[in-house]
Amino acid sequence: MAVGALGVATSGIFIGLSGASPATATLFRCLLALPLLWPLARAERATEGALPWRRGAIAAVAGVLFAADALLWTQAIAEVGAGLTAVLVNAQVVIVPVLALLIDREPVPRAFLVVLPFMAAGILLTGGLFETGATGSAPAWGTAHALLAALCYSAFLFLLRRGGHGGQVAQSYRVVLASAAVVGAVWPGVTYTPGWGPLGWLALTAVCGQIGGWLLIALATSQLSSTASAAMLLLTPVGAIGLAAVVLGEHPTMPQLLGCALILACAYAASTSGSARRRIVVTVRKRLSVLRGHAM
């Protein structure tokens, strides 16, 4: 799940470098990932059988929600600024567990409720909201679009996780990509011939973001609680900041670094059981005592 979240973090960097419009990026990032996914889905069908039509229909809806999230999120960045958009979209950390509670009757752990305020603080700091505030050409419309993107993103994550419980993840994810590509193909502003340069960056997005990112998340999320999955996905903005520093030479501010540290700590606390945390603490203490013994 962590590797998948970091894979998704590459998408914003590569799409930004491509210079492609939101619809063009949505079309090609999904379309170029389909050939890579095809042999996995074919092998899965041979062992687990074909995907039932009902689950295929749910996967198609998930793909439409994924495309809507990508298009609304990109629109909101220009209208309200990247910082506030990132904060609002990551409201999924609350919305996904609420959906799981209301629909699947999945209880929300007390530990998650305890760390939730710290997660919110980490998201605000990482988004740089305290430093820049709301910027952009249309803050009111941008806020509305970012909130709609958050709802679409949360519903997509919920359906993706729920669909993974029945297996046949590769086949289901193939339908997700196909339906998202269709939405991108018919959305206003799509360019069917973006050029070799932009196409290369979008191909990297397909490999790293769609296959190395969302496919891993689709495989892992059904094995975790909704709260753990939502918390682990907060690693995506953390990874995006790290990649921007390495690839684009953007240096994060001290509040952003503090926000990243808060998110990492909260993701660990929300995704690890109490007994597992105790085992890790005991192991670390033993290692430290051994190191101190060698040093003396």
PDB file of C-alpha atoms in Angstrom:
ATOM      1  CA  MET A   1       0.000   0.000   0.000  1.00  0.00           C
ATOM      2  CA  ALA A   2       2.857   2.375   0.856  1.00  0.00           C
ATOM      3  CA  VAL A   3       4.688   1.609  -2.413  1.00  0.00           C
ATOM      4  CA  GLY A   4       1.451   2.151  -4.331  1.00  0.00           C
ATOM      5  CA  ALA A   5       0.835   5.492  -2.633  1.00  0.00           C
ATOM      6  CA  LEU A   6       4.356   6.618  -3.528  1.00  0.00           C
ATOM      7  CA  GLY A   7       3.818   5.409  -7.102  1.00  0.00           C
ATOM      8  CA  VAL A   8       0.725   7.601  -7.361  1.00  0.00           C
ATOM      9  CA  ALA A   9       2.845  10.523  -6.102  1.00  0.00           C
ATOM     10  CA  THR A  10       4.776  10.450  -9.382  1.00  0.00           C
ATOM     11  CA  SER A  11       1.643  11.178 -11.429  1.00  0.00           C
ATOM     12  CA  GLY A  12       1.443  14.888 -10.642  1.00  0.00           C
ATOM     13  CA  ILE A  13       5.136  15.400 -11.484  1.00  0.00           C
ATOM     14  CA  PHE A  14       4.985  13.558 -14.809  1.00  0.00           C
ATOM     15  CA  ILE A  15       1.661  15.092 -15.864  1.00  0.00           C
ATOM     16  CA  GLY A  16       3.009  18.552 -15.031  1.00  0.00           C
ATOM     17  CA  LEU A  17       6.105  17.902 -17.136  1.00  0.00           C
ATOM     18  CA  SER A  18       3.949  16.670 -20.031  1.00  0.00           C
ATOM     19  CA  GLY A  19       2.001  19.935 -20.202  1.00  0.00           C
ATOM     20  CA  ALA A  20      -1.064  17.956 -21.295  1.00  0.00           C
ATOM     21  CA  SER A  21      -4.598  19.136 -20.631  1.00  0.00           C
ATOM     22  CA  PRO A  22      -6.574  17.326 -17.893  1.00  0.00           C
ATOM     23  CA  ALA A  23      -8.668  15.378 -20.416  1.00  0.00           C
ATOM     24  CA  THR A  24      -5.612  14.423 -22.491  1.00  0.00           C
ATOM     25  CA  ALA A  25      -3.724  13.264 -19.402  1.00  0.00           C
ATOM     26  CA  THR A  26      -6.707  11.236 -18.170  1.00  0.00           C
ATOM     27  CA  LEU A  27      -7.134   9.565 -21.561  1.00  0.00           C
ATOM     28  CA  PHE A  28      -3.526   8.572 -22.174  1.00  0.00           C
ATOM     29  CA  ARG A  29      -2.484   7.680 -18.606  1.00  0.00           C
ATOM     30  CA  CYS A  30      -5.268   5.068 -18.600  1.00  0.00           C
ATOM     31  CA  LEU A  31      -5.082   4.023 -22.262  1.00  0.00           C
ATOM     32  CA  LEU A  32      -1.314   3.402 -22.184  1.00  0.00           C
ATOM     33  CA  ALA A  33      -1.626   1.335 -18.995  1.00  0.00           C
ATOM     34  CA  LEU A  34      -4.113  -1.125 -20.524  1.00  0.00           C
ATOM     35  CA  PRO A  35      -1.552  -3.135 -22.588  1.00  0.00           C
ATOM     36  CA  LEU A  36       0.607  -3.531 -19.469  1.00  0.00           C
ATOM     37  CA  LEU A  37      -2.368  -4.759 -17.464  1.00  0.00           C
ATOM     38  CA  TRP A  38      -3.720  -7.096 -20.136  1.00  0.00           C
ATOM     39  CA  PRO A  39      -1.462 -10.144 -19.498  1.00  0.00           C
ATOM     40  CA  LEU A  40      -2.092  -9.896 -15.739  1.00  0.00           C
ATOM     41  CA  ALA A  41      -5.849  -9.808 -16.267  1.00  0.00           C
ATOM     42  CA  ARG A  42      -5.666 -12.704 -18.741  1.00  0.00           C
ATOM     43  CA  ALA A  43      -3.653 -14.867 -16.320  1.00  0.00           C
ATOM     44  CA  GLU A  44      -6.049 -13.990 -13.512  1.00  0.00           C
ATOM     45  CA  ARG A  45      -9.040 -14.991 -15.649  1.00  0.00           C
ATOM     46  CA  ALA A  46      -7.438 -18.380 -16.343  1.00  0.00           C
ATOM     47  CA  THR A  47      -7.089 -19.093 -12.613  1.00  0.00           C
ATOM     48  CA  GLU A  48     -10.043 -17.249 -11.012  1.00  0.00           C
ATOM     49  CA  GLY A  49     -12.572 -17.142 -13.836  1.00  0.00           C
ATOM     50  CA  ALA A  50     -14.165 -14.234 -15.655  1.00  0.00           C
ATOM     51  CA  LEU A  51     -15.269 -11.089 -13.854  1.00  0.00           C
ATOM     52  CA  PRO A  52     -19.045 -11.167 -13.119  1.00  0.00           C
ATOM     53  CA  TRP A  53     -21.002  -8.520 -14.994  1.00  0.00           C
ATOM     54  CA  ARG A  54     -22.249  -6.869 -11.798  1.00  0.00           C
ATOM     55  CA  ARG A  55     -18.738  -6.354 -10.447  1.00  0.00           C
ATOM     56  CA  GLY A  56     -17.694  -5.175 -13.885  1.00  0.00           C
ATOM     57  CA  ALA A  57     -20.443  -2.538 -13.785  1.00  0.00           C
ATOM     58  CA  ILE A  58     -19.254  -1.370 -10.342  1.00  0.00           C
ATOM     59  CA  ALA A  59     -15.687  -1.157 -11.680  1.00  0.00           C
ATOM     60  CA  ALA A  60     -16.949   0.940 -14.608  1.00  0.00           C
ATOM     61  CA  VAL A  61     -18.584   3.364 -12.172  1.00  0.00           C
ATOM     62  CA  ALA A  62     -15.325   3.497 -10.209  1.00  0.00           C
ATOM     63  CA  GLY A  63     -13.476   4.406 -13.408  1.00  0.00           C
ATOM     64  CA  VAL A  64     -15.885   7.267 -14.121  1.00  0.00           C
ATOM     65  CA  LEU A  65     -15.364   8.527 -10.553  1.00  0.00           C
ATOM     66  CA  PHE A  66     -11.573   8.294 -10.983  1.00  0.00           C
ATOM     67  CA  ALA A  67     -11.721  10.343 -14.190  1.00  0.00           C
ATOM     68  CA  ALA A  68     -14.066  12.901 -12.606  1.00  0.00           C
ATOM     69  CA  ASP A  69     -11.707  13.283  -9.651  1.00  0.00           C
ATOM     70  CA  ALA A  70      -8.711  13.864 -11.941  1.00  0.00           C
ATOM     71  CA  LEU A  71     -10.558  16.418 -14.088  1.00  0.00           C
ATOM     72  CA  LEU A  72     -12.123  18.335 -11.175  1.00  0.00           C
ATOM     73  CA  TRP A  73      -8.865  18.315  -9.178  1.00  0.00           C
ATOM     74  CA  THR A  74      -6.882  19.800 -12.083  1.00  0.00           C
ATOM     75  CA  GLN A  75      -9.555  22.446 -12.649  1.00  0.00           C
ATOM     76  CA  ALA A  76      -9.540  23.380  -8.959  1.00  0.00           C
ATOM     77  CA  ILE A  77      -5.764  23.946  -8.900  1.00  0.00           C
ATOM     78  CA  ALA A  78      -6.073  26.869 -11.320  1.00  0.00           C
ATOM     79  CA  GLU A  79      -9.097  28.302  -9.504  1.00  0.00           C
ATOM     80  CA  VAL A  80      -8.098  28.045  -5.838  1.00  0.00           C
ATOM     81  CA  GLY A  81      -4.412  27.054  -5.767  1.00  0.00           C
ATOM     82  CA  ALA A  82      -2.567  23.781  -5.298  1.00  0.00           C
ATOM     83  CA  GLY A  83      -2.314  24.023  -1.499  1.00  0.00           C
ATOM     84  CA  LEU A  84      -6.017  24.285  -0.667  1.00  0.00           C
ATOM     85  CA  THR A  85      -6.876  21.784  -3.406  1.00  0.00           C
ATOM     86  CA  ALA A  86      -4.541  19.193  -1.864  1.00  0.00           C
ATOM     87  CA  VAL A  87      -6.062  19.830   1.568  1.00  0.00           C
ATOM     88  CA  LEU A  88      -9.665  19.486   0.375  1.00  0.00           C
ATOM     89  CA  VAL A  89      -9.063  16.390  -1.774  1.00  0.00           C
ATOM     90  CA  ASN A  90      -7.418  14.616   1.157  1.00  0.00           C
ATOM     91  CA  ALA A  91     -10.696  14.873   3.022  1.00  0.00           C
ATOM     92  CA  GLN A  92     -10.923  11.260   1.826  1.00  0.00           C
ATOM     93  CA  VAL A  93      -9.161  10.332   5.072  1.00  0.00           C
ATOM     94  CA  VAL A  94     -12.505  11.058   6.794  1.00  0.00           C
ATOM     95  CA  ILE A  95     -15.003  10.328   4.011  1.00  0.00           C
ATOM     96  CA  VAL A  96     -13.825   6.791   3.174  1.00  0.00           C
ATOM     97  CA  PRO A  97     -14.126   5.467   6.781  1.00  0.00           C
ATOM     98  CA  VAL A  98     -17.543   7.162   7.058  1.00  0.00           C
ATOM     99  CA  LEU A  99     -18.715   5.394   3.875  1.00  0.00           C
ATOM    100  CA  ALA A 100     -17.391   2.084   5.216  1.00  0.00           C
ATOM    101  CA  LEU A 101     -19.217   2.701   8.506  1.00  0.00           C
ATOM    102  CA  LEU A 102     -22.543   3.644   6.907  1.00  0.00           C
ATOM    103  CA  ILE A 103     -22.593   1.038   4.123  1.00  0.00           C
ATOM    104  CA  ASP A 104     -20.495  -1.892   5.377  1.00  0.00           C
ATOM    105  CA  ARG A 105     -20.960  -1.304   9.126  1.00  0.00           C
ATOM    106  CA  GLU A 106     -17.191  -1.278   9.569  1.00  0.00           C
ATOM    107  CA  PRO A 107     -16.363   0.250  12.967  1.00  0.00           C
ATOM    108  CA  VAL A 108     -13.949   3.168  13.201  1.00  0.00           C
ATOM    109  CA  PRO A 109     -11.072   2.317  15.607  1.00  0.00           C
ATOM    110  CA  ARG A 110     -10.582   4.601  18.558  1.00  0.00           C
ATOM    111  CA  ALA A 111      -6.896   5.026  17.680  1.00  0.00           C
ATOM    112  CA  PHE A 112      -7.910   6.499  14.314  1.00  0.00           C
ATOM    113  CA  LEU A 113     -10.147   9.081  15.994  1.00  0.00           C
ATOM    114  CA  VAL A 114      -7.275  10.041  18.309  1.00  0.00           C
ATOM    115  CA  VAL A 115      -4.793  10.678  15.469  1.00  0.00           C
ATOM    116  CA  LEU A 116      -7.342  12.283  13.108  1.00  0.00           C
ATOM    117  CA  PRO A 117      -6.737  15.878  14.310  1.00  0.00           C
ATOM    118  CA  PHE A 118      -2.990  15.361  13.862  1.00  0.00           C
ATOM    119  CA  MET A 119      -3.616  14.035  10.329  1.00  0.00           C
ATOM    120  CA  ALA A 120      -5.631  17.166   9.546  1.00  0.00           C
ATOM    121  CA  ALA A 121      -2.808  19.364  10.869  1.00  0.00           C
ATOM    122  CA  GLY A 122      -0.291  17.429   8.779  1.00  0.00           C
ATOM    123  CA  ILE A 123      -2.391  17.859   5.626  1.00  0.00           C
ATOM    124  CA  LEU A 124      -2.733  21.611   6.228  1.00  0.00           C
ATOM    125  CA  LEU A 125       1.002  22.036   6.809  1.00  0.00           C
ATOM    126  CA  THR A 126       2.021  19.843   3.859  1.00  0.00           C
ATOM    127  CA  GLY A 127      -0.309  21.740   1.526  1.00  0.00           C
ATOM    128  CA  GLY A 128       1.401  24.980   2.554  1.00  0.00           C
ATOM    129  CA  LEU A 129      -1.963  26.531   3.328  1.00  0.00           C
ATOM    130  CA  PHE A 130      -0.729  28.581   6.292  1.00  0.00           C
ATOM    131  CA  GLU A 131       1.968  30.115   4.096  1.00  0.00           C
ATOM    132  CA  THR A 132       0.039  30.875   0.901  1.00  0.00           C
ATOM    133  CA  GLY A 133      -3.646  30.699   1.794  1.00  0.00           C
ATOM    134  CA  ALA A 134      -6.194  30.411  -0.993  1.00  0.00           C
ATOM    135  CA  THR A 135      -4.891  31.602  -4.359  1.00  0.00           C
ATOM    136  CA  GLY A 136      -6.140  31.326  -7.902  1.00  0.00           C
ATOM    137  CA  SER A 137      -8.588  32.969 -10.270  1.00  0.00           C
ATOM    138  CA  ALA A 138     -11.894  31.816  -8.730  1.00  0.00           C
ATOM    139  CA  PRO A 139     -11.619  30.703  -5.082  1.00  0.00           C
ATOM    140  CA  ALA A 140     -15.349  29.985  -4.642  1.00  0.00           C
ATOM    141  CA  TRP A 141     -15.620  27.803  -7.739  1.00  0.00           C
ATOM    142  CA  GLY A 142     -12.256  26.217  -6.968  1.00  0.00           C
ATOM    143  CA  THR A 143     -13.405  25.210  -3.495  1.00  0.00           C
ATOM    144  CA  ALA A 144     -16.580  23.692  -4.933  1.00  0.00           C
ATOM    145  CA  HIS A 145     -14.636  21.776  -7.587  1.00  0.00           C
ATOM    146  CA  ALA A 146     -12.088  20.549  -5.007  1.00  0.00           C
ATOM    147  CA  LEU A 147     -14.864  19.317  -2.707  1.00  0.00           C
ATOM    148  CA  LEU A 148     -16.545  17.514  -5.604  1.00  0.00           C
ATOM    149  CA  ALA A 149     -13.172  15.990  -6.481  1.00  0.00           C
ATOM    150  CA  ALA A 150     -12.811  14.820  -2.871  1.00  0.00           C
ATOM    151  CA  LEU A 151     -16.241  13.162  -2.993  1.00  0.00           C
ATOM    152  CA  CYS A 152     -15.456  11.447  -6.317  1.00  0.00           C
ATOM    153  CA  TYR A 153     -12.030  10.370  -5.023  1.00  0.00           C
ATOM    154  CA  SER A 154     -13.499   8.961  -1.817  1.00  0.00           C
ATOM    155  CA  ALA A 155     -16.252   7.072  -3.641  1.00  0.00           C
ATOM    156  CA  PHE A 156     -13.671   5.682  -6.073  1.00  0.00           C
ATOM    157  CA  LEU A 157     -11.455   4.491  -3.202  1.00  0.00           C
ATOM    158  CA  PHE A 158     -14.423   2.919  -1.453  1.00  0.00           C
ATOM    159  CA  LEU A 159     -15.515   1.002  -4.578  1.00  0.00           C
ATOM    160  CA  LEU A 160     -11.917   0.009  -5.377  1.00  0.00           C
ATOM    161  CA  ARG A 161     -11.441  -1.429  -1.887  1.00  0.00           C
ATOM    162  CA  ARG A 162     -14.846  -3.116  -1.828  1.00  0.00           C
ATOM    163  CA  GLY A 163     -14.301  -4.679  -5.250  1.00  0.00           C
ATOM    164  CA  GLY A 164     -10.993  -6.190  -4.132  1.00  0.00           C
ATOM    165  CA  HIS A 165     -12.699  -8.293  -1.466  1.00  0.00           C
ATOM    166  CA  GLY A 166     -13.998 -10.669  -4.142  1.00  0.00           C
ATOM    167  CA  GLY A 167     -10.656 -11.186  -5.909  1.00  0.00           C
ATOM    168  CA  GLN A 168     -10.195 -10.751  -9.683  1.00  0.00           C
ATOM    169  CA  VAL A 169      -8.535  -7.407  -8.994  1.00  0.00           C
ATOM    170  CA  ALA A 170      -6.618  -7.141 -12.281  1.00  0.00           C
ATOM    171  CA  GLN A 171      -9.761  -7.729 -14.361  1.00  0.00           C
ATOM    172  CA  SER A 172     -11.725  -5.231 -12.293  1.00  0.00           C
ATOM    173  CA  TYR A 173      -8.971  -2.636 -12.542  1.00  0.00           C
ATOM    174  CA  ARG A 174      -8.829  -3.127 -16.308  1.00  0.00           C
ATOM    175  CA  VAL A 175     -12.495  -2.061 -16.482  1.00  0.00           C
ATOM    176  CA  VAL A 176     -11.697   0.934 -14.249  1.00  0.00           C
ATOM    177  CA  LEU A 177      -8.977   2.096 -16.648  1.00  0.00           C
ATOM    178  CA  ALA A 178     -11.106   1.522 -19.742  1.00  0.00           C
ATOM    179  CA  SER A 179     -14.082   3.516 -18.422  1.00  0.00           C
ATOM    180  CA  ALA A 180     -11.817   6.343 -17.197  1.00  0.00           C
ATOM    181  CA  ALA A 181     -10.176   6.488 -20.640  1.00  0.00           C
ATOM    182  CA  VAL A 182     -13.607   6.800 -22.276  1.00  0.00           C
ATOM    183  CA  VAL A 183     -14.466   9.770 -20.040  1.00  0.00           C
ATOM    184  CA  GLY A 184     -11.161  11.433 -20.920  1.00  0.00           C
ATOM    185  CA  ALA A 185     -11.734  10.794 -24.636  1.00  0.00           C
ATOM    186  CA  VAL A 186     -15.103  12.590 -24.707  1.00  0.00           C
ATOM    187  CA  TRP A 187     -14.226  15.423 -22.292  1.00  0.00           C
ATOM    188  CA  PRO A 188     -13.862  18.907 -23.832  1.00  0.00           C
ATOM    189  CA  GLY A 189     -10.287  19.952 -24.475  1.00  0.00           C
ATOM    190  CA  VAL A 190      -8.827  16.515 -25.188  1.00  0.00           C
ATOM    191  CA  THR A 191      -5.923  16.324 -27.643  1.00  0.00           C
ATOM    192  CA  TYR A 192      -5.599  13.014 -29.481  1.00  0.00           C
ATOM    193  CA  THR A 193      -2.111  13.782 -30.823  1.00  0.00           C
ATOM    194  CA  PRO A 194      -0.186  15.405 -27.933  1.00  0.00           C
ATOM    195  CA  GLY A 195       3.257  14.814 -29.498  1.00  0.00           C
ATOM    196  CA  TRP A 196       6.080  12.444 -28.606  1.00  0.00           C
ATOM    197  CA  GLY A 197       7.423  14.486 -25.695  1.00  0.00           C
ATOM    198  CA  PRO A 198       4.150  14.747 -23.760  1.00  0.00           C
ATOM    199  CA  LEU A 199       3.305  11.177 -24.736  1.00  0.00           C
ATOM    200  CA  GLY A 200       6.545   9.957 -23.156  1.00  0.00           C
ATOM    201  CA  TRP A 201       5.730  11.646 -19.834  1.00  0.00           C
ATOM    202  CA  LEU A 202       2.200  10.246 -19.931  1.00  0.00           C
ATOM    203  CA  ALA A 203       3.647   6.782 -20.632  1.00  0.00           C
ATOM    204  CA  LEU A 204       5.736   7.153 -17.461  1.00  0.00           C
ATOM    205  CA  THR A 205       2.563   8.149 -15.633  1.00  0.00           C
ATOM    206  CA  ALA A 206       0.887   4.982 -16.904  1.00  0.00           C
ATOM    207  CA  VAL A 207       3.776   2.773 -15.755  1.00  0.00           C
ATOM    208  CA  CYS A 208       4.501   4.400 -12.389  1.00  0.00           C
ATOM    209  CA  GLY A 209       1.159   5.900 -11.427  1.00  0.00           C
ATOM    210  CA  GLN A 210      -1.411   3.511 -12.876  1.00  0.00           C
ATOM    211  CA  ILE A 211       0.428   0.167 -12.736  1.00  0.00           C
ATOM    212  CA  GLY A 212       3.056   0.783 -10.042  1.00  0.00           C
ATOM    213  CA  GLY A 213       0.601   2.919  -8.090  1.00  0.00           C
ATOM    214  CA  TRP A 214      -3.122   2.284  -8.366  1.00  0.00           C
ATOM    215  CA  LEU A 215      -2.838  -1.417  -9.240  1.00  0.00           C
ATOM    216  CA  LEU A 216      -0.811  -2.036  -6.070  1.00  0.00           C
ATOM    217  CA  ILE A 217      -3.347  -0.028  -4.077  1.00  0.00           C
ATOM    218  CA  ALA A 218      -6.205  -2.052  -5.591  1.00  0.00           C
ATOM    219  CA  LEU A 219      -4.434  -5.272  -4.584  1.00  0.00           C
ATOM    220  CA  ALA A 220      -3.576  -4.086  -1.056  1.00  0.00           C
ATOM    221  CA  THR A 221      -6.524  -1.995   0.035  1.00  0.00           C
ATOM    222  CA  SER A 222      -8.915  -4.931   0.428  1.00  0.00           C
ATOM    223  CA  GLN A 223      -6.474  -6.473   2.941  1.00  0.00           C
ATOM    224  CA  LEU A 224      -6.568  -3.381   5.185  1.00  0.00           C
ATOM    225  CA  SER A 225      -9.233  -1.558   7.141  1.00  0.00           C
ATOM    226  CA  SER A 226     -10.769   1.523   5.541  1.00  0.00           C
ATOM    227  CA  THR A 227      -9.077   3.744   8.131  1.00  0.00           C
ATOM    228  CA  ALA A 228      -5.648   2.211   7.491  1.00  0.00           C
ATOM    229  CA  SER A 229      -6.080   2.499   3.712  1.00  0.00           C
ATOM    230  CA  ALA A 230      -7.161   6.150   3.925  1.00  0.00           C
ATOM    231  CA  ALA A 231      -4.269   6.997   6.249  1.00  0.00           C
ATOM    232  CA  MET A 232      -1.677   5.221   4.086  1.00  0.00           C
ATOM    233  CA  LEU A 233      -2.804   7.192   1.030  1.00  0.00           C
ATOM    234  CA  LEU A 234      -1.655  10.353   2.805  1.00  0.00           C
ATOM    235  CA  LEU A 235       1.835   9.184   1.847  1.00  0.00           C
ATOM    236  CA  THR A 236       1.029  10.413  -1.676  1.00  0.00           C
ATOM    237  CA  PRO A 237       1.400  14.169  -0.913  1.00  0.00           C
ATOM    238  CA  VAL A 238       4.485  13.381   1.184  1.00  0.00           C
ATOM    239  CA  GLY A 239       6.028  11.501  -1.747  1.00  0.00           C
ATOM    240  CA  ALA A 240       5.047  14.278  -4.150  1.00  0.00           C
ATOM    241  CA  ILE A 241       6.953  16.836  -2.064  1.00  0.00           C
ATOM    242  CA  GLY A 242      10.028  14.590  -1.984  1.00  0.00           C
ATOM    243  CA  LEU A 243       9.898  13.976  -5.733  1.00  0.00           C
ATOM    244  CA  ALA A 244       9.419  17.674  -6.477  1.00  0.00           C
ATOM    245  CA  ALA A 245      12.566  18.392  -4.463  1.00  0.00           C
ATOM    246  CA  VAL A 246      14.580  15.787  -6.368  1.00  0.00           C
ATOM    247  CA  VAL A 247      13.182  16.186  -9.896  1.00  0.00           C
ATOM    248  CA  LEU A 248      12.123  19.834 -10.036  1.00  0.00           C
ATOM    249  CA  GLY A 249      14.508  21.325  -7.486  1.00  0.00           C
ATOM    250  CA  GLU A 250      11.631  22.598  -5.332  1.00  0.00           C
ATOM    251  CA  HIS A 251      12.660  22.911  -1.690  1.00  0.00           C
ATOM    252  CA  PRO A 252       9.961  22.221   0.924  1.00  0.00           C
ATOM    253  CA  THR A 253       9.568  24.724   3.735  1.00  0.00           C
ATOM    254  CA  MET A 254       9.994  23.836   7.393  1.00  0.00           C
ATOM    255  CA  PRO A 255       6.191  23.742   8.016  1.00  0.00           C
ATOM    256  CA  GLN A 256       5.817  21.362   5.049  1.00  0.00           C
ATOM    257  CA  LEU A 257       8.519  19.084   6.468  1.00  0.00           C
ATOM    258  CA  LEU A 258       6.746  19.155   9.828  1.00  0.00           C
ATOM    259  CA  GLY A 259       3.486  18.267   8.058  1.00  0.00           C
ATOM    260  CA  CYS A 260       5.188  15.333   6.322  1.00  0.00           C
ATOM    261  CA  ALA A 261       6.512  14.085   9.665  1.00  0.00           C
ATOM    262  CA  LEU A 262       3.023  14.326  11.200  1.00  0.00           C
ATOM    263  CA  ILE A 263       1.480  12.434   8.281  1.00  0.00           C
ATOM    264  CA  LEU A 264       4.095   9.660   8.473  1.00  0.00           C
ATOM    265  CA  ALA A 265       3.570   9.266  12.219  1.00  0.00           C
ATOM    266  CA  CYS A 266      -0.224   9.256  11.869  1.00  0.00           C
ATOM    267  CA  ALA A 267      -0.156   6.785   8.957  1.00  0.00           C
ATOM    268  CA  TYR A 268       1.946   4.451  11.085  1.00  0.00           C
ATOM    269  CA  ALA A 269      -0.329   4.845  14.115  1.00  0.00           C
ATOM    270  CA  ALA A 270      -3.513   4.327  12.089  1.00  0.00           C
ATOM    271  CA  SER A 271      -2.314   1.324  10.085  1.00  0.00           C
ATOM    272  CA  THR A 272      -0.577  -0.663  12.849  1.00  0.00           C
ATOM    273  CA  SER A 273      -2.353  -2.601  15.570  1.00  0.00           C
ATOM    274  CA  GLY A 274      -1.496  -2.011  19.225  1.00  0.00           C
ATOM    275  CA  SER A 275       0.198  -5.401  19.589  1.00  0.00           C
ATOM    276  CA  ALA A 276       2.256  -4.819  16.443  1.00  0.00           C
ATOM    277  CA  ARG A 277       3.336  -1.396  17.710  1.00  0.00           C
ATOM    278  CA  ARG A 278       4.441  -2.958  21.000  1.00  0.00           C
ATOM    279  CA  ARG A 279       6.455  -5.610  19.149  1.00  0.00           C
ATOM    280  CA  ILE A 280       8.170  -2.972  17.032  1.00  0.00           C
ATOM    281  CA  VAL A 281       8.998  -0.831  20.081  1.00  0.00           C
ATOM    282  CA  VAL A 282      10.431  -3.872  21.915  1.00  0.00           C
ATOM    283  CA  THR A 283      12.513  -4.823  18.861  1.00  0.00           C
ATOM    284  CA  VAL A 284      13.876  -1.291  18.479  1.00  0.00           C
ATOM    285  CA  ARG A 285      14.773  -1.108  22.161  1.00  0.00           C
ATOM    286  CA  LYS A 286      16.603  -4.438  21.953  1.00  0.00           C
ATOM    287  CA  ARG A 287      18.545  -3.268  18.891  1.00  0.00           C
ATOM    288  CA  LEU A 288      19.496  -0.021  20.619  1.00  0.00           C
ATOM    289  CA  SER A 289      20.652  -1.869  23.746  1.00  0.00           C
ATOM    290  CA  VAL A 290      22.799  -4.180  21.596  1.00  0.00           C
ATOM    291  CA  LEU A 291      24.311  -1.179  19.801  1.00  0.00           C
ATOM    292  CA  ARG A 292      25.053   0.557  23.110  1.00  0.00           C
ATOM    293  CA  GLY A 293      26.669  -2.635  24.407  1.00  0.00           C
ATOM    294  CA  HIS A 294      28.945  -2.812  21.358  1.00  0.00           C
ATOM    295  CA  ALA A 295      29.789   0.882  21.686  1.00  0.00           C
ATOM    296  CA  MET A 296      30.864   0.398  25.318  1.00  0.00           C
TER     297      MET A 296
END
